Short mmCIF file of C-alpha atoms and ligand atoms in Angstrom, two decimals:
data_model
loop_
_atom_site.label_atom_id
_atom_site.label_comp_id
_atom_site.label_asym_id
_atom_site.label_seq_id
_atom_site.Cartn_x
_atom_site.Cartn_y
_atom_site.Cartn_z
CA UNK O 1 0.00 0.00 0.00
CA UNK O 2 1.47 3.98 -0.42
CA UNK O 3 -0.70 7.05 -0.40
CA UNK O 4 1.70 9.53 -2.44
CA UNK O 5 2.27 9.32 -6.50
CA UNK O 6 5.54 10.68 -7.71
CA UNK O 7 4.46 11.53 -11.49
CA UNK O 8 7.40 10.52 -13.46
CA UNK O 9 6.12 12.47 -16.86
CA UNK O 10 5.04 15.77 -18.18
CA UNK O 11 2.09 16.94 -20.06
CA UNK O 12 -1.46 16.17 -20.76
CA UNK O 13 -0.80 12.37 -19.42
CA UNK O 14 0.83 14.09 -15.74
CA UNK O 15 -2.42 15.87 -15.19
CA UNK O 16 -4.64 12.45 -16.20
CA UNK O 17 -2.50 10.64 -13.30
CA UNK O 18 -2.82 13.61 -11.56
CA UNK O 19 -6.74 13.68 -11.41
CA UNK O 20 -7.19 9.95 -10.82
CA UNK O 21 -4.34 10.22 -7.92
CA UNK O 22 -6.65 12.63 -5.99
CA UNK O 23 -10.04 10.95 -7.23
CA UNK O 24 -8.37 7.56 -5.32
CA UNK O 25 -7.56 10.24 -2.29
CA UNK O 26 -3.77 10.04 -2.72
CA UNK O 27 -0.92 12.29 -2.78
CA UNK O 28 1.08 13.58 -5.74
CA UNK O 29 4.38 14.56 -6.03
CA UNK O 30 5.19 16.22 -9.74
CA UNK O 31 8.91 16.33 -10.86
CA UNK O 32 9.33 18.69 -13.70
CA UNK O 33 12.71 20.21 -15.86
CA UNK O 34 13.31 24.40 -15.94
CA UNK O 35 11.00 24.58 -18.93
CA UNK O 36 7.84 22.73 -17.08
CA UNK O 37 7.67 24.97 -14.02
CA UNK O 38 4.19 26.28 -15.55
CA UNK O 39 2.45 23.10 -16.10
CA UNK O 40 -1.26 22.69 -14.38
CA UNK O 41 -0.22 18.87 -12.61
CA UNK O 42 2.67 20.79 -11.27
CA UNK O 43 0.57 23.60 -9.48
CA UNK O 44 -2.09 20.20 -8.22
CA UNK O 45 0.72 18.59 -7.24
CA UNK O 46 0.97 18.51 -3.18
CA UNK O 47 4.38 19.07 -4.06
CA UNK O 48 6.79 19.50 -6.78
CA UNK O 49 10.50 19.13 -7.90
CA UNK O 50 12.42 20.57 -10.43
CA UNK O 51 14.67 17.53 -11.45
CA UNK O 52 17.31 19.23 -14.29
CA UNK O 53 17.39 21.26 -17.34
CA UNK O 54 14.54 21.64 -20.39
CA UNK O 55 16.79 18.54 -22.09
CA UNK O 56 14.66 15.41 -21.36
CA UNK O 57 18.03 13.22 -21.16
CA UNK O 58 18.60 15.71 -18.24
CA UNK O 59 15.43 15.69 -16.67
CA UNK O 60 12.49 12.90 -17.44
CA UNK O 61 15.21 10.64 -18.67
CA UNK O 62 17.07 10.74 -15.65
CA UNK O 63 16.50 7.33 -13.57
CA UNK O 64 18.26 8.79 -10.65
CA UNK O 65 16.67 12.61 -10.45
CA UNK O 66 13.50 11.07 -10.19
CA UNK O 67 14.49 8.26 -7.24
CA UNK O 68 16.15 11.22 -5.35
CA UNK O 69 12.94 12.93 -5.53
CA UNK O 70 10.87 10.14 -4.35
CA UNK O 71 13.38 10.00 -1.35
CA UNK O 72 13.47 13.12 -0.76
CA UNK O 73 9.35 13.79 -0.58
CA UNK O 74 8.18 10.19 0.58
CA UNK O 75 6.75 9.16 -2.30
CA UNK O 76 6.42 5.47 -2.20
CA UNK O 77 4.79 4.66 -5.58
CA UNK O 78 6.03 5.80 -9.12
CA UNK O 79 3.80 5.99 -12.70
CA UNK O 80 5.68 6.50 -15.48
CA UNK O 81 3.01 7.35 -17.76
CA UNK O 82 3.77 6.84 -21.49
CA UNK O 83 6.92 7.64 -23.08
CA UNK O 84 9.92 9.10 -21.29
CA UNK O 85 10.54 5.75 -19.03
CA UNK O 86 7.44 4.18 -18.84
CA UNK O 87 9.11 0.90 -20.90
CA UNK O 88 12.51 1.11 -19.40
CA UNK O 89 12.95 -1.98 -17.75
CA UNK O 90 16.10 -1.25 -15.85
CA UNK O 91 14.18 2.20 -14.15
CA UNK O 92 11.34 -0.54 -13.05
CA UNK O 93 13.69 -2.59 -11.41
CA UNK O 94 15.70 0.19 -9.65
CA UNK O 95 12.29 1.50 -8.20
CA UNK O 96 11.82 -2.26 -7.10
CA UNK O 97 15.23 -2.67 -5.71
CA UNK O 98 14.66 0.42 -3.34
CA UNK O 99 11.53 -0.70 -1.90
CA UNK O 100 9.34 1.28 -4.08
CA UNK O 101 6.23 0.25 -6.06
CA UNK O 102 6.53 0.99 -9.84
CA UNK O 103 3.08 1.24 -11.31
CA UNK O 104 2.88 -0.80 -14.07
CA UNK O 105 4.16 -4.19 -14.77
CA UNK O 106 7.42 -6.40 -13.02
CA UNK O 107 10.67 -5.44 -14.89
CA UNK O 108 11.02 -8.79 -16.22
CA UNK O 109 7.52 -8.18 -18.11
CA UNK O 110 8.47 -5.32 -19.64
CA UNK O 111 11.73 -6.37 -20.47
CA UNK O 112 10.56 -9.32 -21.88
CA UNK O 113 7.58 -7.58 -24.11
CA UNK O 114 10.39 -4.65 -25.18
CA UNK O 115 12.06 -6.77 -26.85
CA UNK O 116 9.38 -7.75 -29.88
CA UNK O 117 11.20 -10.92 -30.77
CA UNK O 118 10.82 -12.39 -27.02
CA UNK O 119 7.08 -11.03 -27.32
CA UNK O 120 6.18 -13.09 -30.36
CA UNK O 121 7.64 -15.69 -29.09
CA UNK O 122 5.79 -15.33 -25.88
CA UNK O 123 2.76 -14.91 -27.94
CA UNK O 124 3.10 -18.05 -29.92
CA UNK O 125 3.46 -20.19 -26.71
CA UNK O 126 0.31 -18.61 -25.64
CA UNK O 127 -1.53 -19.43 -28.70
CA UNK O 128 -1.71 -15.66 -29.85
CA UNK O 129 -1.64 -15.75 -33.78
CA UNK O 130 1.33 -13.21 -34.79
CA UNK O 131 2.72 -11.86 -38.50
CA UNK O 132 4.26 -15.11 -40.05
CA UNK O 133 8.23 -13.84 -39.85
CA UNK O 134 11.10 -15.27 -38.92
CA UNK O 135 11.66 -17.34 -36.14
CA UNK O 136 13.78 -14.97 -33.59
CA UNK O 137 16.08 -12.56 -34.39
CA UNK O 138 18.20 -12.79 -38.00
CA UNK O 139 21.37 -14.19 -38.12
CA UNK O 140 24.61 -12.57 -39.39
CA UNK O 141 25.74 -14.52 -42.56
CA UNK O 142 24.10 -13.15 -45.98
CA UNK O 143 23.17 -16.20 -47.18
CA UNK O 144 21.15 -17.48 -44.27
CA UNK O 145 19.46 -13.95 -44.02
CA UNK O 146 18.70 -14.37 -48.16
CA UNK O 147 17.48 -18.17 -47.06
CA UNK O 148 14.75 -16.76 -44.08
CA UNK O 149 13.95 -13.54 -47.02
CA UNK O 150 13.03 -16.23 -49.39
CA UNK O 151 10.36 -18.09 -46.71
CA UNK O 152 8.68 -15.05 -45.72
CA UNK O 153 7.88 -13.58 -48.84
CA UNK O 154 8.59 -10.34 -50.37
CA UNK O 155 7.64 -7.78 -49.57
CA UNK O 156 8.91 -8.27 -46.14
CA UNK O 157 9.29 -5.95 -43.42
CA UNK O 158 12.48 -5.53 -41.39
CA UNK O 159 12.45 -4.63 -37.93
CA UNK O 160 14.00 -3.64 -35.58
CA UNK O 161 13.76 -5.72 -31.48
CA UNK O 162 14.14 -3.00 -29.69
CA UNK O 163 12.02 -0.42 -32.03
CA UNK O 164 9.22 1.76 -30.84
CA UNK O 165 7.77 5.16 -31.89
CA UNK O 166 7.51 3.96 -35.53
CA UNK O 167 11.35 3.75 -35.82
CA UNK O 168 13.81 0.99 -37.08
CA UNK O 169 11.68 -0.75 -39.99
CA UNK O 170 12.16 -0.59 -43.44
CA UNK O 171 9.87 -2.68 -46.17
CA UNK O 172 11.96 -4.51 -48.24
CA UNK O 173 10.24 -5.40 -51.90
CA UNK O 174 13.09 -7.56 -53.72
CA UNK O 175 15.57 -10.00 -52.87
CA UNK O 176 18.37 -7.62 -54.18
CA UNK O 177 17.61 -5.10 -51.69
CA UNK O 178 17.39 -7.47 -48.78
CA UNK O 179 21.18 -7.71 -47.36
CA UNK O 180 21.58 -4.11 -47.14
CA UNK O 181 18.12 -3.19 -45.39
CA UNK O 182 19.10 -6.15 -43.17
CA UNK O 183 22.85 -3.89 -42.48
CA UNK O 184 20.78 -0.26 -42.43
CA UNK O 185 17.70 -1.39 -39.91
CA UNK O 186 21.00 -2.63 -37.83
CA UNK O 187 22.62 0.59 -37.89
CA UNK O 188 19.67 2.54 -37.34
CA UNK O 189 18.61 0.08 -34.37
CA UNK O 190 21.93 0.12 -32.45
CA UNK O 191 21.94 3.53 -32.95
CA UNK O 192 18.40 4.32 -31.63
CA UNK O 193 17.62 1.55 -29.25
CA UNK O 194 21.27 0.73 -28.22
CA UNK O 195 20.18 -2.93 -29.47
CA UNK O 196 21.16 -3.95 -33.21
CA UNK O 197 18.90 -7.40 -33.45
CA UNK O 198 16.68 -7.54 -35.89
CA UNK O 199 13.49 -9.60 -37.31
CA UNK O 200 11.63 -9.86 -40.49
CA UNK O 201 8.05 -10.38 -40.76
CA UNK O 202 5.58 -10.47 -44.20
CA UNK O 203 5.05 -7.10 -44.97
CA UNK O 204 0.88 -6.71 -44.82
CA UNK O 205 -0.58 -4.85 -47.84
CA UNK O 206 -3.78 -3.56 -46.29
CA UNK O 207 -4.27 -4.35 -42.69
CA UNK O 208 -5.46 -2.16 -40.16
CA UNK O 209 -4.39 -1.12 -37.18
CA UNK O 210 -6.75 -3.54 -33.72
CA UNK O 211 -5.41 -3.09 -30.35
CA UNK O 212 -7.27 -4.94 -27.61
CA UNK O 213 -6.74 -3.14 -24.15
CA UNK O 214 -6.09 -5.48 -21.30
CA UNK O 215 -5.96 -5.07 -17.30
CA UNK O 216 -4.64 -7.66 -15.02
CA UNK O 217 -4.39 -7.59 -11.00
CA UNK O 218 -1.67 -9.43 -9.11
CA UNK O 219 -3.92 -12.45 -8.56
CA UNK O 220 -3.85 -14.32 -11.96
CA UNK O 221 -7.13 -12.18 -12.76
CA UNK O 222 -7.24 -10.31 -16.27
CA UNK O 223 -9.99 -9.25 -18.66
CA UNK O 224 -10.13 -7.58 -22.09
CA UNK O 225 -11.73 -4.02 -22.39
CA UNK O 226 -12.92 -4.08 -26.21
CA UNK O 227 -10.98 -3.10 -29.02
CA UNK O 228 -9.16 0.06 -30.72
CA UNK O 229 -8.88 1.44 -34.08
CA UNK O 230 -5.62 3.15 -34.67
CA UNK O 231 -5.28 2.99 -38.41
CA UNK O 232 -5.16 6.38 -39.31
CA UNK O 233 -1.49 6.43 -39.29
CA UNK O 234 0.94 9.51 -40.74
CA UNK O 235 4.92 7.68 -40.49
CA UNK O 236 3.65 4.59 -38.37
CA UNK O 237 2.56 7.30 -35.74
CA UNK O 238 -1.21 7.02 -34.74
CA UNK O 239 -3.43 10.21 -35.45
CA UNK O 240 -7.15 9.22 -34.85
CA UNK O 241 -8.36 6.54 -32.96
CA UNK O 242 -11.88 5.04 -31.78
CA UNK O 243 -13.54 2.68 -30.23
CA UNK O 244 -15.22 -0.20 -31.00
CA UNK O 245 -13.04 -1.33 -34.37
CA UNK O 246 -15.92 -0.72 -37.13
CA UNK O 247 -17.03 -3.24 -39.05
CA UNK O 248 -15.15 -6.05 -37.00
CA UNK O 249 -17.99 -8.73 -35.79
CA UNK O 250 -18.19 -8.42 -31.84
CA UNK O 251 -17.76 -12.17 -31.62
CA UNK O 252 -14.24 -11.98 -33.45
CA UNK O 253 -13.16 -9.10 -30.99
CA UNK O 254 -13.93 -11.28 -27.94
CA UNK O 255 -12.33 -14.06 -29.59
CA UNK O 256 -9.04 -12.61 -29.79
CA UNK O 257 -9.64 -10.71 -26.43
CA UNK O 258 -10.04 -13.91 -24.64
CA UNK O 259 -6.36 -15.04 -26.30
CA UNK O 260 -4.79 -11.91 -24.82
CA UNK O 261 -6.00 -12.38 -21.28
CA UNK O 262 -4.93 -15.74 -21.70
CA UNK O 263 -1.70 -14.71 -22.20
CA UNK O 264 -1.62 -12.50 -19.41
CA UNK O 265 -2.17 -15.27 -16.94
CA UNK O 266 0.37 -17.20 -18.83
CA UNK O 267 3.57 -14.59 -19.13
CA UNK O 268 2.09 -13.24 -15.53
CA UNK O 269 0.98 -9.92 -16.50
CA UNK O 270 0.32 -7.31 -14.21
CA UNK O 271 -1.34 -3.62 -14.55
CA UNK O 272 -2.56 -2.25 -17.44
CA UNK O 273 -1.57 -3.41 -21.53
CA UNK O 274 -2.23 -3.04 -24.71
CA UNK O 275 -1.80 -5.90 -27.15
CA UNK O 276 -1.24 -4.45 -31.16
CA UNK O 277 -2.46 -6.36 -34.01
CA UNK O 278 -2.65 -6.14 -37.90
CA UNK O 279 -5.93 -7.15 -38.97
CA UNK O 280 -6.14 -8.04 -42.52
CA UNK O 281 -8.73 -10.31 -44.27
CA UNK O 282 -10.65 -11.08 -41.07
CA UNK O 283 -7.63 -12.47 -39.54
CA UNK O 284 -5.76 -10.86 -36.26
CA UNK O 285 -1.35 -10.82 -36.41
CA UNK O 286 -0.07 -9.56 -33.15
CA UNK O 287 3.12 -7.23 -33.60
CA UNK O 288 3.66 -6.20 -30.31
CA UNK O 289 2.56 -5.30 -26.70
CA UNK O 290 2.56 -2.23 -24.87
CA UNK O 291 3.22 -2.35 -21.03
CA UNK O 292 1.93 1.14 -20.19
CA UNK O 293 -0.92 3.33 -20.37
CA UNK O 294 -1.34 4.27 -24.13
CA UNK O 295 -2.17 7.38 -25.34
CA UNK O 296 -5.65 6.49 -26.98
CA UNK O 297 -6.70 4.64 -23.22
CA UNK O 298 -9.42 7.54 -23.20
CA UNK O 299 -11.80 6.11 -25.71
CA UNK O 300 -12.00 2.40 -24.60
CA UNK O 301 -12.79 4.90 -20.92
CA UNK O 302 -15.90 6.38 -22.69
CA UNK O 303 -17.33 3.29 -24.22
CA UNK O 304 -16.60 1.14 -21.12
CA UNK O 305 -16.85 3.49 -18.67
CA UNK O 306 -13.67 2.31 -16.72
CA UNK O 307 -10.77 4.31 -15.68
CA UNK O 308 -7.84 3.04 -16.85
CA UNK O 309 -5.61 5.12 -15.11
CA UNK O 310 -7.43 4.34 -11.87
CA UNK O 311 -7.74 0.95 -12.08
CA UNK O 312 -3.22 0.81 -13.14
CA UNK O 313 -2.73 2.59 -9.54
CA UNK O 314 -5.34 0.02 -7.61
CA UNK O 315 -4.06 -2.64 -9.17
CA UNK O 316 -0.12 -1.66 -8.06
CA UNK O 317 -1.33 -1.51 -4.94
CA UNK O 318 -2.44 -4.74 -4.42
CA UNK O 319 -5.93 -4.72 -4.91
CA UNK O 320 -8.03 -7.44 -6.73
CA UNK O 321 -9.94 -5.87 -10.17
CA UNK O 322 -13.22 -5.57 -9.29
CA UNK O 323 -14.40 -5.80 -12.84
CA UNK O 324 -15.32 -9.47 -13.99
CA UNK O 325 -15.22 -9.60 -17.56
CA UNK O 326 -19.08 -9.96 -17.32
CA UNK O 327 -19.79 -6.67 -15.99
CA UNK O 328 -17.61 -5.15 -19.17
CA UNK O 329 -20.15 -3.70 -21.59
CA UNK O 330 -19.24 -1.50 -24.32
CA UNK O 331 -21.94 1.61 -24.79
CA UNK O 332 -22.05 3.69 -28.18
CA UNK O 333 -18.70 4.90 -30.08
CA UNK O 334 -15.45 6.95 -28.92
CA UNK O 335 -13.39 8.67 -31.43
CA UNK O 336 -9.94 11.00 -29.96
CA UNK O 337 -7.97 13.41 -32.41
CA UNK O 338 -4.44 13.92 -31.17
CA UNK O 339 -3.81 18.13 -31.62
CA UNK O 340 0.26 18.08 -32.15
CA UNK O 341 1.55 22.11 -32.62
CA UNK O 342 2.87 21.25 -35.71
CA UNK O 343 3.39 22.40 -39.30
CA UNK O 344 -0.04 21.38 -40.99
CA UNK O 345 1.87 20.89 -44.07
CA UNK O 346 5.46 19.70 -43.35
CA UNK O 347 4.27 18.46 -39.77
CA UNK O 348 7.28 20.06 -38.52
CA UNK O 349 7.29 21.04 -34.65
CA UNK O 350 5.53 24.60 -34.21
CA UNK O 351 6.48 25.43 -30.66
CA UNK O 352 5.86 29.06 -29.25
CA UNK O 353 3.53 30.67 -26.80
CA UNK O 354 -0.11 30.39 -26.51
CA UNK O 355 -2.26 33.13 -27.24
CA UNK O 356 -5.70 31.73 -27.50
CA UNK O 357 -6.88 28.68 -26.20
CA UNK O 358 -10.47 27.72 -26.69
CA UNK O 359 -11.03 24.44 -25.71
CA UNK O 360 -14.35 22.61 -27.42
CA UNK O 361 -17.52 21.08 -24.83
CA UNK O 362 -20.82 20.21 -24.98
CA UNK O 363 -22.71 16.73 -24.45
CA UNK O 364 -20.40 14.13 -25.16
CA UNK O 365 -16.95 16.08 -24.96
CA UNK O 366 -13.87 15.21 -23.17
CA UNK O 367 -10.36 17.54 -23.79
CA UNK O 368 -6.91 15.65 -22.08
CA UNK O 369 -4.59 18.94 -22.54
CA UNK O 370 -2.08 20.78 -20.37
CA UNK O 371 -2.39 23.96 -22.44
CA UNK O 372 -3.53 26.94 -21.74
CA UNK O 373 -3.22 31.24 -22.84
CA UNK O 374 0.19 32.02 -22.39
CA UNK O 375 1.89 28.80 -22.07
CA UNK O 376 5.23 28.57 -23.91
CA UNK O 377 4.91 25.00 -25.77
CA UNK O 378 8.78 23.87 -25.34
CA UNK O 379 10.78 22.64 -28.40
CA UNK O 380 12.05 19.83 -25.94
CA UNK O 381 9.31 17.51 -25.91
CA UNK O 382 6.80 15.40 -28.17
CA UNK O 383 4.40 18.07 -30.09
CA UNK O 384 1.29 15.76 -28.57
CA UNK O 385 -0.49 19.47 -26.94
CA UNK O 386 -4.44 18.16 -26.75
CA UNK O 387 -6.72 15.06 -27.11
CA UNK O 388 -10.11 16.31 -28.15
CA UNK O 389 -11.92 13.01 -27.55
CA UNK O 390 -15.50 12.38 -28.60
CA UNK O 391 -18.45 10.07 -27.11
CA UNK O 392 -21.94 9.65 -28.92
CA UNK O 393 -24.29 6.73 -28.75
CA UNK O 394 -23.20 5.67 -32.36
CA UNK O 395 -20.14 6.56 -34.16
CA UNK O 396 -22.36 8.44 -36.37
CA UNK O 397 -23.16 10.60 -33.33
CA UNK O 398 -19.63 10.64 -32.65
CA UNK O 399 -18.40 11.83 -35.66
CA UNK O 400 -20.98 14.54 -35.98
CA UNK O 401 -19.88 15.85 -32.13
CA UNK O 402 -15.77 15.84 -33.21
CA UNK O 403 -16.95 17.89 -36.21
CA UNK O 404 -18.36 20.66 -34.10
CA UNK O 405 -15.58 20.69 -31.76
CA UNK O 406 -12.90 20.93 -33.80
CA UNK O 407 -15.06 23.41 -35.35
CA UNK O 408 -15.18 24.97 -32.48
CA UNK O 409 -12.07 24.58 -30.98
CA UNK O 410 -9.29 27.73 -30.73
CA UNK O 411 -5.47 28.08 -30.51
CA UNK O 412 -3.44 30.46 -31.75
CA UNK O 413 -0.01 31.42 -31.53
CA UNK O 414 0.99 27.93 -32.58
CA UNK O 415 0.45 25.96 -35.81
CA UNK O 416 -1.27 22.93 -35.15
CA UNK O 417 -3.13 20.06 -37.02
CA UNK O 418 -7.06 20.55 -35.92
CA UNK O 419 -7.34 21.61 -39.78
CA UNK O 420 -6.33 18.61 -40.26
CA UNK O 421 -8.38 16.77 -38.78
CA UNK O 422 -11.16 19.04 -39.52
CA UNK O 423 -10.80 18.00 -43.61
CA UNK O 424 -10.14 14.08 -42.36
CA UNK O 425 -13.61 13.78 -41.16
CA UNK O 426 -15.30 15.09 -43.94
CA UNK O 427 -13.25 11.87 -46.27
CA UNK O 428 -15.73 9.23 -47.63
CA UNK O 429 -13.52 6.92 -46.43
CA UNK O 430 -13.42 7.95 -42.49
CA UNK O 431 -17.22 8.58 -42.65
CA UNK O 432 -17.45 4.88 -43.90
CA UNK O 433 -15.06 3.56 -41.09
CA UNK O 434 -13.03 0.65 -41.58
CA UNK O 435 -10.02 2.00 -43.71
CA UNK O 436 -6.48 0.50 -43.81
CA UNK O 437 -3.09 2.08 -42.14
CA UNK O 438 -2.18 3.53 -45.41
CA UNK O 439 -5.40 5.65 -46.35
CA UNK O 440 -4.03 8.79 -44.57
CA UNK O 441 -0.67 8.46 -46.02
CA UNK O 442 -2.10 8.27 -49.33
CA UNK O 443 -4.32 11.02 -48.75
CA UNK O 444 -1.51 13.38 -47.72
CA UNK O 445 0.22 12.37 -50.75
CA UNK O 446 -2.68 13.89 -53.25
CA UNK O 447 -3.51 16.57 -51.28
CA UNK O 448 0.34 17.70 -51.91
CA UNK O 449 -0.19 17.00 -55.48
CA UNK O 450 -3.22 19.29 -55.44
CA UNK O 451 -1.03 21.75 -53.38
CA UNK O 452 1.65 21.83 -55.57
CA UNK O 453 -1.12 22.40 -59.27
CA UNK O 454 -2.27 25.17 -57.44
P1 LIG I 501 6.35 0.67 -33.05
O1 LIG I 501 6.67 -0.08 -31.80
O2 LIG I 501 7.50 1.45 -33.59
O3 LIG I 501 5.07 1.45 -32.96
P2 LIG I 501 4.93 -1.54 -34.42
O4 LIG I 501 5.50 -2.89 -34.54
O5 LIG I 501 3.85 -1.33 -33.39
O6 LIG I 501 6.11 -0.48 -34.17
O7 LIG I 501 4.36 -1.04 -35.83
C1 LIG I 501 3.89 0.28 -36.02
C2 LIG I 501 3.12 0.38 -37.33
O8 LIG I 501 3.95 -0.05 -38.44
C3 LIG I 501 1.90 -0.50 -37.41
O9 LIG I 501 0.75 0.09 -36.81
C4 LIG I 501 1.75 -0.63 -38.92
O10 LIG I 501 1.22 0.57 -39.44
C5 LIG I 501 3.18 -0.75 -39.41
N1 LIG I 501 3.63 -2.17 -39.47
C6 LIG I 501 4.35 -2.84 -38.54
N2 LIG I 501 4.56 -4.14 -38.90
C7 LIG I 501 3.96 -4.30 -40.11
C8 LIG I 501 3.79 -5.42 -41.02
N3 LIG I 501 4.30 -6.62 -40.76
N4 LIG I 501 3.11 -5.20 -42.17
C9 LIG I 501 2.59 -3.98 -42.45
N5 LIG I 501 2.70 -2.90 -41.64
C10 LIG I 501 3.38 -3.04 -40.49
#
């Protein structure tokens, strides 16, 4: 048991921990860098540290900053949010080797599911149905890499173990080009990730994006909160997202849901995870798990009405779910939009201060964001500055309710991407539902064509 929260992160996801922290009556302790002092979870805070510099290598990214600031305040219970640490398995098991509770998995799950090739594996013994690919990672010699090229079919994808953030894979179409992508994703993977295996897997042609959100206590008890749609995808970065997965049969949904708790009990899951699938052709191909809150939790909150974030801290401190998967029922259609300050063209970072800030409401309406007018938007971080998420009692519903608030919805001084967003839900193919991971990509692609005629 602990009743004070050190809130390892910054942002819109600090102040969501920040809020469930007091709804559960607890303590928080923020830790922020020189360029965070401003934040809104820092002022809740019951108390706050400034842990280094605006650098996040400095500051978020320091293992020991934060520890010494748990020791210093009391704080007896870490969440790492998303990014920053939240998937370092070395920070989880220094916060377990000092006596404190890390909210989230053991370090041995994450480090386990970090590495992807471990995780498939660890998904095939649980019966989880993954991309066909190679068997572990790829070997050295050229021959034996064109051998395991020729089984998997072109095009093939190479990735990297270690990857994450949409980094370290590179589609590989012929057999001439296979050797050197093998030697490049290497490169690019021990230079990124500090980890230079590698893995191939077929390269999918139209799948979309399915991730099933899972919760499991400390008592061998898991269940399966529906399903996400994160296929509108700019770089292998997610943009959109709802919940339920249109146009994919309830039944199949709980089929594969019921695999992923199963493997939860089998690997010995704890806390709060999201397992990622392709889904092409009816058929589910796990690519990896994520051992943290994701971004997108907020719409599988408004269709199930569970709190995620809640239900991570309850379950790190010991106590049994208290959600059978029976008393899970999904209710109407959540869609979020991720507002990044960026570049609507070039999607290059746009950040500056804050002069208007307008946030959208009405029935329905739920806004994760830090910002507000006057806030300097540091050039440090990820551009991630609002989720505008929407609830109706059909996705038609919900679609109509983004519409109006990102019609509605106000900030200036920075560039951002509500415009968008605002032409993405007018697209035949969004209003339809059900597109594939490359329709926004493709979209982008014309609308630069038309750009540049113009
Ligand atoms: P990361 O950890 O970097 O997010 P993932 O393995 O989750 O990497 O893949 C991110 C995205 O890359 C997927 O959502 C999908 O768009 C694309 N992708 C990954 N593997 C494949 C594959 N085998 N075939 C087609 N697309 C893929």
């Amino acid at each position: 048991m602990f009743d004070t929260i050190l809130i390892a992160n910054r942002g819109e996801i600090a102040l969501r921990i920040q809020r469930a922290a007091s709804h559960l009556g607890l303590k928080t302790v923020a830790v922020f860098s020189e360029a965070d002092a401003t934040l809104p979870h820092v002022k809740l805070a019951d108390e706050a540290i400034c842990i280094g510099p605006a650098s996040a290598q400095a500051s978020y990214l320091n293992p020991h900053e934060i520890l010494m600031a748990a020791r210093l305040t009391g704080a007896q219970a870490i969440h790492p949010g998303y990014g920053f640490l939240a998937e370092n398995a070395d920070f989880a098991e220094m916060i377990e080797r000092h006596g404190l509770t890390f909210i989230g998995p053991t370090s041995s799950a994450i480090r386990c599911m970090g590495d992807k090739v471990r995780a498939k594996q660890a998904m095939r013994m649980a019966c989880v149905p993954c991309v066909p690919g190679s068997e572990g990672e790829l070997p050295e010699a050229a021959d034996e890499i064109l051998r395991i090229g020729a089984q998997v079919g072109y095009p093939l994808i190479v990735k990297a173990a270690g990857g994450g953030g949409g980094k370290g894979m590179r589609v590989v179409t012929t057999e001439a080009d296979l050797v050197e992508s093998v030697a490049l994703t290497r490169q690019e993977a021990q230079r990124s990730f500090n980890n230079a295996a590698v893995y191939m897997e077929r390269f999918l042609q139209h799948p979309r994006h399915v991730e099933i959100q899972v919760l499991a206590d400390n008592y061998g008890k898991a269940i399966w909160l529906g399903a996400r749609d994160c296929s509108l995808q700019r770089r292998h970065q997610k943009v959109l997202e709802e919940s339920p997965a249109p146009k994919i049969d309830a039944r199949a949904i709980a089929a594969i849901g019921e695999r992923c708790v199963e493997a939860c009990r089998q690997i010995g899951y704890r806390g709060a995870g999201t397992f990622e699938f392709l889904y092409e052709d009816g058929e589910f191909f796990f690519i990896e798990m994520n051992t943290r809150v994701q971004v997108e939790h907020p719409v599988t909150e408004m269709v199930t009405g569970v709190d995620i974030v809640a239900e991570q801290i309850r379950i790190a401190m010991g106590i049994p779910l208290s959600i059978d998967q029976e008393d899970v029922t999904f209710t109407g259609h959540a869609i979020e939009c991720r507002i990044n300050a960026e570049n609507a063209w070039n999607f290059m970072p746009s950040p500056g201060t804050v002069t208007t800030w307008l946030p959208p409401g009405g029935p329905g309406i739920r806004v994760d964001s830090h910002l507000f007018a006057g806030y300097a938007v540091p050039p440090n971080y990820d551009s991630l500055v609002a989720k505008v998420i929407a609830y109706g009692k059909d996705r038609e519903q919900a679609m109509s309710r983004m519409r109006q608030a990102l019609s509605e919805m106000v900030i200036e001084g920075i560039d951002t991407n509500i415009g968008l967003h605002r032409e993405v839900l007018k697209l035949d193919g969004v209003v339809d539902g059900g597109f594939n991971i490359h329709f926004l990509e493709q979209w982008l692609a014309g609308r630069s064509q038309r750009g540049a005629q113009q």
